[in-house]
C-alpha positions as a LaTeX table, in Angstrom:
\begin{tabular}{lrrr}
\hline
Residue & $x$ (\AA) & $y$ (\AA) & $z$ (\AA) \\
\hline
Met1 & 8.41 & $-19.63$ & $-28.75$ \\
Ser2 & 7.02 & $-16.65$ & $-26.85$ \\
Pro3 & 8.72 & $-15.42$ & $-23.65$ \\
Ser4 & 5.71 & $-16.61$ & $-21.65$ \\
Ala5 & 5.87 & $-20.12$ & $-23.08$ \\
Ser6 & 9.58 & $-20.45$ & $-22.32$ \\
Arg7 & 9.10 & $-20.22$ & $-18.55$ \\
Ser8 & 9.41 & $-23.54$ & $-16.73$ \\
Pro9 & 6.80 & $-24.80$ & $-14.25$ \\
Ala10 & 9.23 & $-24.09$ & $-11.40$ \\
Arg11 & 9.74 & $-20.57$ & $-12.72$ \\
Gln12 & 5.98 & $-20.16$ & $-13.03$ \\
Leu13 & 5.44 & $-21.15$ & $-9.39$ \\
Leu14 & 8.21 & $-18.81$ & $-8.27$ \\
Leu15 & 6.71 & $-15.89$ & $-10.17$ \\
Glu16 & 3.23 & $-16.52$ & $-8.78$ \\
Leu17 & 4.61 & $-16.60$ & $-5.23$ \\
Gln18 & 6.45 & $-13.30$ & $-5.71$ \\
Trp19 & 3.50 & $-11.12$ & $-6.73$ \\
Ser20 & 2.89 & $-9.97$ & $-3.16$ \\
Asp21 & 5.93 & $-7.68$ & $-2.97$ \\
Glu22 & 6.49 & $-5.87$ & 0.32 \\
Pro23 & 5.93 & $-2.10$ & 0.20 \\
Thr24 & 9.14 & $-0.07$ & 0.27 \\
Leu25 & 9.95 & 3.59 & $-0.10$ \\
Glu26 & 11.73 & 2.72 & $-3.34$ \\
Asn27 & 8.73 & 1.03 & $-4.97$ \\
Phe28 & 6.30 & 3.79 & $-3.97$ \\
Glu29 & 5.17 & 5.74 & $-7.04$ \\
Pro30 & 4.98 & 9.34 & $-5.77$ \\
Gly31 & 3.01 & 10.90 & $-8.61$ \\
Ala32 & 1.86 & 14.19 & $-7.10$ \\
Asn33 & 2.99 & 13.08 & $-3.63$ \\
Ala34 & 6.72 & 13.75 & $-3.88$ \\
Met35 & 6.53 & 16.13 & $-0.91$ \\
Ala36 & 4.95 & 13.43 & 1.28 \\
Leu37 & 7.67 & 10.95 & 0.34 \\
Gln38 & 10.37 & 13.53 & 1.06 \\
Ala39 & 8.80 & 14.36 & 4.44 \\
Leu40 & 8.62 & 10.68 & 5.33 \\
Arg41 & 12.28 & 10.12 & 4.48 \\
Ala42 & 13.15 & 13.12 & 6.64 \\
Leu43 & 11.11 & 11.67 & 9.50 \\
Ile44 & 12.95 & 8.34 & 9.25 \\
Asp45 & 16.36 & 10.01 & 9.01 \\
Gly46 & 15.57 & 12.68 & 11.61 \\
Asp47 & 17.89 & 13.76 & 14.38 \\
Gly48 & 15.43 & 12.89 & 17.14 \\
Ala49 & 14.27 & 16.42 & 17.85 \\
Ala50 & 11.12 & 16.51 & 19.96 \\
Gly51 & 7.91 & 16.80 & 18.02 \\
Arg52 & 8.89 & 14.69 & 15.00 \\
Ala53 & 5.42 & 13.95 & 13.63 \\
Leu54 & 3.87 & 13.48 & 10.21 \\
Tyr55 & 0.17 & 13.02 & 9.45 \\
Leu56 & $-0.98$ & 11.81 & 6.02 \\
Trp57 & $-4.54$ & 11.72 & 4.81 \\
Gly58 & $-6.32$ & 10.79 & 1.61 \\
Gly59 & $-8.94$ & 8.55 & 0.05 \\
Ala60 & $-8.85$ & 4.81 & $-0.44$ \\
Ala61 & $-5.84$ & 3.51 & $-2.40$ \\
Ser62 & $-3.97$ & 6.82 & $-2.10$ \\
Gly63 & $-0.88$ & 5.05 & $-0.74$ \\
Lys64 & $-1.23$ & 5.67 & 3.00 \\
Thr65 & $-0.81$ & 2.06 & 4.12 \\
His66 & 2.03 & 1.51 & 1.65 \\
Leu67 & 3.96 & 4.42 & 3.14 \\
Leu68 & 3.35 & 3.39 & 6.75 \\
Arg69 & 4.45 & $-0.20$ & 6.11 \\
Ala70 & 7.45 & 0.99 & 4.10 \\
Ala71 & 8.49 & 3.43 & 6.82 \\
Cys72 & 8.35 & 0.77 & 9.53 \\
Ala73 & 10.30 & $-1.64$ & 7.34 \\
Ala74 & 12.95 & 1.01 & 6.70 \\
Met75 & 13.32 & 1.67 & 10.43 \\
Gln76 & 13.56 & $-2.02$ & 11.26 \\
Ala77 & 16.15 & $-2.50$ & 8.50 \\
Gln78 & 18.27 & 0.05 & 10.38 \\
Gly79 & 17.86 & $-1.98$ & 13.56 \\
Gln80 & 15.50 & 0.57 & 15.10 \\
Pro81 & 12.15 & $-0.17$ & 16.80 \\
Ala82 & 8.99 & 0.51 & 14.82 \\
Trp83 & 5.38 & $-0.21$ & 15.66 \\
Leu84 & 2.62 & $-0.32$ & 13.03 \\
Leu85 & $-0.80$ & $-0.12$ & 14.66 \\
Gly86 & $-4.37$ & 0.30 & 13.52 \\
Pro87 & $-7.99$ & $-0.31$ & 14.51 \\
His88 & $-7.60$ & $-4.03$ & 13.84 \\
Ser89 & $-4.49$ & $-4.40$ & 16.02 \\
Pro90 & $-5.28$ & $-6.45$ & 19.16 \\
Pro91 & $-4.34$ & $-5.00$ & 22.56 \\
Ser92 & $-1.32$ & $-7.30$ & 22.74 \\
His93 & 0.21 & $-5.50$ & 19.74 \\
Trp94 & 0.00 & $-2.03$ & 21.27 \\
Pro95 & 3.21 & $-1.07$ & 23.07 \\
Ala96 & 3.29 & 0.08 & 26.68 \\
Leu97 & 4.29 & 3.65 & 27.44 \\
Glu98 & 7.50 & 2.29 & 28.97 \\
Gln99 & 8.46 & 0.70 & 25.65 \\
Ile100 & 8.18 & 4.04 & 23.87 \\
Ala101 & 10.22 & 5.70 & 26.62 \\
Arg102 & 12.94 & 3.05 & 26.37 \\
Ala103 & 13.04 & 3.24 & 22.57 \\
Gly104 & 13.72 & 6.96 & 22.70 \\
Ala105 & 14.31 & 9.11 & 19.66 \\
His106 & 15.48 & 6.36 & 17.34 \\
Ala107 & 12.10 & 4.71 & 16.93 \\
Leu108 & 8.86 & 5.12 & 15.00 \\
Leu109 & 5.24 & 4.83 & 16.07 \\
Ala110 & 2.92 & 4.49 & 13.04 \\
Val111 & $-0.88$ & 4.34 & 13.27 \\
Asp112 & $-3.04$ & 3.64 & 10.21 \\
Asp113 & $-6.76$ & 4.41 & 9.79 \\
Val114 & $-6.79$ & 6.69 & 12.81 \\
Gln115 & $-10.37$ & 7.67 & 12.00 \\
Asp116 & $-11.60$ & 4.17 & 12.93 \\
Cys117 & $-9.91$ & 3.87 & 16.34 \\
Asn118 & $-12.42$ & 2.94 & 19.05 \\
Asp119 & $-12.58$ & 4.41 & 22.55 \\
Trp120 & $-9.89$ & 2.27 & 24.21 \\
Gln121 & $-7.60$ & 2.67 & 21.21 \\
Gln122 & $-8.01$ & 6.44 & 21.33 \\
Asp123 & $-7.15$ & 6.43 & 25.03 \\
Trp124 & $-4.08$ & 4.31 & 24.38 \\
Leu125 & $-3.02$ & 6.35 & 21.36 \\
Phe126 & $-3.30$ & 9.56 & 23.36 \\
Gly127 & $-0.85$ & 8.21 & 25.91 \\
Leu128 & 1.49 & 6.80 & 23.27 \\
Tyr129 & 1.56 & 10.06 & 21.34 \\
Asn130 & 2.44 & 12.03 & 24.46 \\
Ala131 & 5.16 & 9.53 & 25.38 \\
Ala132 & 6.59 & 9.63 & 21.85 \\
Arg133 & 6.65 & 13.41 & 21.83 \\
Gln134 & 8.38 & 13.54 & 25.20 \\
Val135 & 11.32 & 11.36 & 24.08 \\
Gly136 & 11.45 & 12.48 & 20.43 \\
Cys137 & 10.17 & 9.19 & 18.99 \\
Gly138 & 8.90 & 9.66 & 15.46 \\
Phe139 & 5.13 & 9.56 & 14.94 \\
Leu140 & 3.43 & 8.75 & 11.66 \\
Gly141 & $-0.36$ & 8.85 & 11.45 \\
Ala142 & $-2.70$ & 8.22 & 8.54 \\
Ala143 & $-6.42$ & 8.62 & 8.01 \\
Asp144 & $-9.01$ & 9.30 & 5.34 \\
Arg145 & $-9.58$ & 12.92 & 6.35 \\
Ala146 & $-7.83$ & 15.98 & 7.74 \\
Pro147 & $-7.21$ & 16.13 & 11.51 \\
Ala148 & $-9.91$ & 18.75 & 12.07 \\
Glu149 & $-12.50$ & 16.41 & 10.52 \\
Leu150 & $-11.68$ & 13.35 & 12.64 \\
Ala151 & $-14.50$ & 12.10 & 14.87 \\
Leu152 & $-12.10$ & 11.48 & 17.78 \\
Arg153 & $-11.77$ & 12.80 & 21.31 \\
Glu154 & $-10.85$ & 16.45 & 21.14 \\
Asp155 & $-7.40$ & 16.23 & 22.76 \\
Leu156 & $-6.36$ & 13.39 & 20.40 \\
Arg157 & $-7.69$ & 15.17 & 17.33 \\
Thr158 & $-5.68$ & 18.24 & 18.32 \\
Arg159 & $-2.50$ & 16.19 & 18.65 \\
Met160 & $-2.92$ & 14.72 & 15.17 \\
Ala161 & $-2.57$ & 18.30 & 13.90 \\
Trp162 & 0.59 & 19.15 & 15.87 \\
Gly163 & 3.03 & 17.89 & 13.25 \\
Leu164 & 3.27 & 18.31 & 9.50 \\
Gly165 & 0.05 & 17.31 & 7.74 \\
Leu166 & $-0.06$ & 16.39 & 4.05 \\
Arg167 & $-2.86$ & 15.22 & 1.83 \\
Leu168 & $-2.07$ & 12.34 & $-0.53$ \\
Gln169 & $-3.35$ & 12.69 & $-4.07$ \\
Pro170 & $-4.50$ & 9.66 & $-6.09$ \\
Leu171 & $-2.25$ & 8.55 & $-8.93$ \\
Asp172 & $-3.13$ & 9.76 & $-12.39$ \\
Asp173 & $-3.28$ & 7.31 & $-15.31$ \\
Ala174 & 0.30 & 7.98 & $-16.40$ \\
Ala175 & 1.59 & 7.14 & $-12.91$ \\
Lys176 & $-0.57$ & 4.02 & $-12.74$ \\
Gln177 & 0.86 & 2.86 & $-16.07$ \\
Arg178 & 4.37 & 3.34 & $-14.73$ \\
Val179 & 3.53 & 1.26 & $-11.68$ \\
Leu180 & 1.96 & $-1.51$ & $-13.75$ \\
Ala181 & 4.90 & $-1.54$ & $-16.16$ \\
Arg182 & 7.42 & $-1.74$ & $-13.32$ \\
Ile183 & 5.56 & $-4.54$ & $-11.52$ \\
Ala184 & 5.02 & $-6.50$ & $-14.74$ \\
Ala185 & 8.70 & $-6.19$ & $-15.70$ \\
Ala186 & 9.79 & $-7.32$ & $-12.23$ \\
His187 & 7.77 & $-10.50$ & $-12.70$ \\
Gly188 & 8.77 & $-11.26$ & $-16.28$ \\
Leu189 & 5.45 & $-10.20$ & $-17.81$ \\
Gln190 & 5.65 & $-8.22$ & $-21.02$ \\
Leu191 & 3.04 & $-5.47$ & $-20.67$ \\
Arg192 & 2.55 & $-3.48$ & $-23.84$ \\
Glu193 & 1.33 & 0.09 & $-23.53$ \\
Glu194 & $-1.90$ & $-0.63$ & $-25.37$ \\
Leu195 & $-2.68$ & $-3.44$ & $-22.93$ \\
Ser196 & $-2.06$ & $-1.31$ & $-19.84$ \\
Arg197 & $-4.16$ & 1.46 & $-21.39$ \\
Tyr198 & $-6.99$ & $-1.01$ & $-22.06$ \\
Ile199 & $-6.82$ & $-2.29$ & $-18.48$ \\
Leu200 & $-7.10$ & 1.22 & $-17.08$ \\
Asp201 & $-9.99$ & 2.07 & $-19.39$ \\
His202 & $-12.07$ & $-1.04$ & $-18.75$ \\
His203 & $-11.33$ & $-2.36$ & $-15.26$ \\
Ala204 & $-11.17$ & $-1.37$ & $-11.60$ \\
Arg205 & $-8.72$ & 1.47 & $-11.21$ \\
Asp206 & $-7.39$ & 1.05 & $-7.68$ \\
Met207 & $-3.86$ & $-0.31$ & $-7.62$ \\
Ala208 & $-4.63$ & $-3.39$ & $-5.53$ \\
Ser209 & $-7.23$ & $-4.55$ & $-8.06$ \\
Leu210 & $-4.99$ & $-3.69$ & $-11.01$ \\
Val211 & $-2.06$ & $-5.65$ & $-9.60$ \\
Glu212 & $-4.29$ & $-8.62$ & $-8.86$ \\
Leu213 & $-5.55$ & $-8.52$ & $-12.46$ \\
Leu214 & $-1.95$ & $-8.54$ & $-13.71$ \\
Arg215 & $-1.15$ & $-11.51$ & $-11.48$ \\
Arg216 & $-4.10$ & $-13.46$ & $-12.88$ \\
Leu217 & $-3.20$ & $-12.50$ & $-16.44$ \\
Asp218 & 0.39 & $-13.63$ & $-15.94$ \\
Ala219 & $-0.75$ & $-17.00$ & $-14.63$ \\
Phe220 & $-3.23$ & $-17.36$ & $-17.51$ \\
Ala221 & $-0.56$ & $-16.48$ & $-20.09$ \\
Leu222 & 1.82 & $-19.01$ & $-18.57$ \\
Arg223 & $-0.83$ & $-21.72$ & $-18.53$ \\
His224 & $-1.66$ & $-21.22$ & $-22.21$ \\
Gly225 & 1.87 & $-20.45$ & $-23.40$ \\
Arg226 & 0.89 & $-17.09$ & $-24.91$ \\
Ala227 & 2.10 & $-13.55$ & $-24.57$ \\
Ala228 & $-0.10$ & $-11.14$ & $-22.63$ \\
Ser229 & $-2.44$ & $-9.22$ & $-24.92$ \\
Ile230 & $-5.87$ & $-7.63$ & $-25.00$ \\
Pro231 & $-7.46$ & $-10.71$ & $-26.65$ \\
Leu232 & $-5.86$ & $-12.98$ & $-24.05$ \\
Leu233 & $-7.13$ & $-10.75$ & $-21.25$ \\
Lys234 & $-10.63$ & $-10.93$ & $-22.69$ \\
Ala235 & $-10.35$ & $-14.72$ & $-22.93$ \\
Met236 & $-9.29$ & $-14.90$ & $-19.29$ \\
Leu237 & $-12.20$ & $-12.77$ & $-18.16$ \\
Asn238 & $-14.63$ & $-14.78$ & $-20.27$ \\
Glu239 & $-13.28$ & $-17.98$ & $-18.75$ \\
Thr240 & $-13.75$ & $-16.56$ & $-15.26$ \\
Ala241 & $-17.31$ & $-15.60$ & $-16.14$ \\
Ala242 & $-17.95$ & $-19.06$ & $-17.60$ \\
Asp243 & $-16.68$ & $-20.69$ & $-14.40$ \\
Ser244 & $-19.24$ & $-18.64$ & $-12.51$ \\
Gly245 & $-21.98$ & $-19.71$ & $-14.92$ \\
Ala246 & $-22.44$ & $-16.28$ & $-16.47$ \\
Leu247 & $-21.21$ & $-17.04$ & $-20.01$ \\
Pro248 & $-20.36$ & $-20.04$ & $-22.20$ \\
Arg249 & $-16.68$ & $-20.89$ & $-21.92$ \\
Pro250 & $-14.68$ & $-19.85$ & $-25.01$ \\
Cys251 & $-11.31$ & $-21.13$ & $-26.17$ \\
Pro252 & $-8.35$ & $-18.85$ & $-25.39$ \\
Ala253 & $-8.10$ & $-16.14$ & $-28.02$ \\
Gln254 & $-5.06$ & $-15.81$ & $-30.22$ \\
Pro255 & $-2.81$ & $-12.87$ & $-29.33$ \\
\hline
\end{tabular}
């Protein structure tokens, strides 16, 4: 019996529930971004000196949100305050200046997608940044472009450039394969190199889409009691297309 077929229904449910792993610094694949990861660790472990600030920028799926969420989680695991904000954060989630002042140096203020902050958020962020700098609270910002290119109020754009700024590079195929292999192994899915290579060559290449494809393939393999393979992946995709009325529904292919 294949490893996939040996998993019990309870085990199958558990595996499916665990695919949404929380981002951590440990499960971040640095690729060409080792310097950014090192700078972030230094920010988290800093001595509270005034001006502790790090600004990361890069395209979609370059790892910005992963790093911000991981940094906040690392701070909170140490029992330290951390705020993760963004354009979609309601006013009730934005801390008051007094909260930043009380938190002091052993805290982190992280703001994602800075480029999309509206007028009131820019006003608020300007005040929060100044308060954080005054007490030595760590600041971590992320956006899709360099500080000088941000369409923000001038004084806020200038402040985004006060700290260390690093551009995140997208993962190359070798790094993506390492990520897929690690995630698959953590969830009991045997992912052969030829299968991961085929996935990268024929499907969406951002990590969120790739992980979601693996999750679906794992569930499909469990349902049919087969090991993951290129033919099984094709069968799954054909079945999905058939369900949408695009193609006749085939039987699952043999691995």
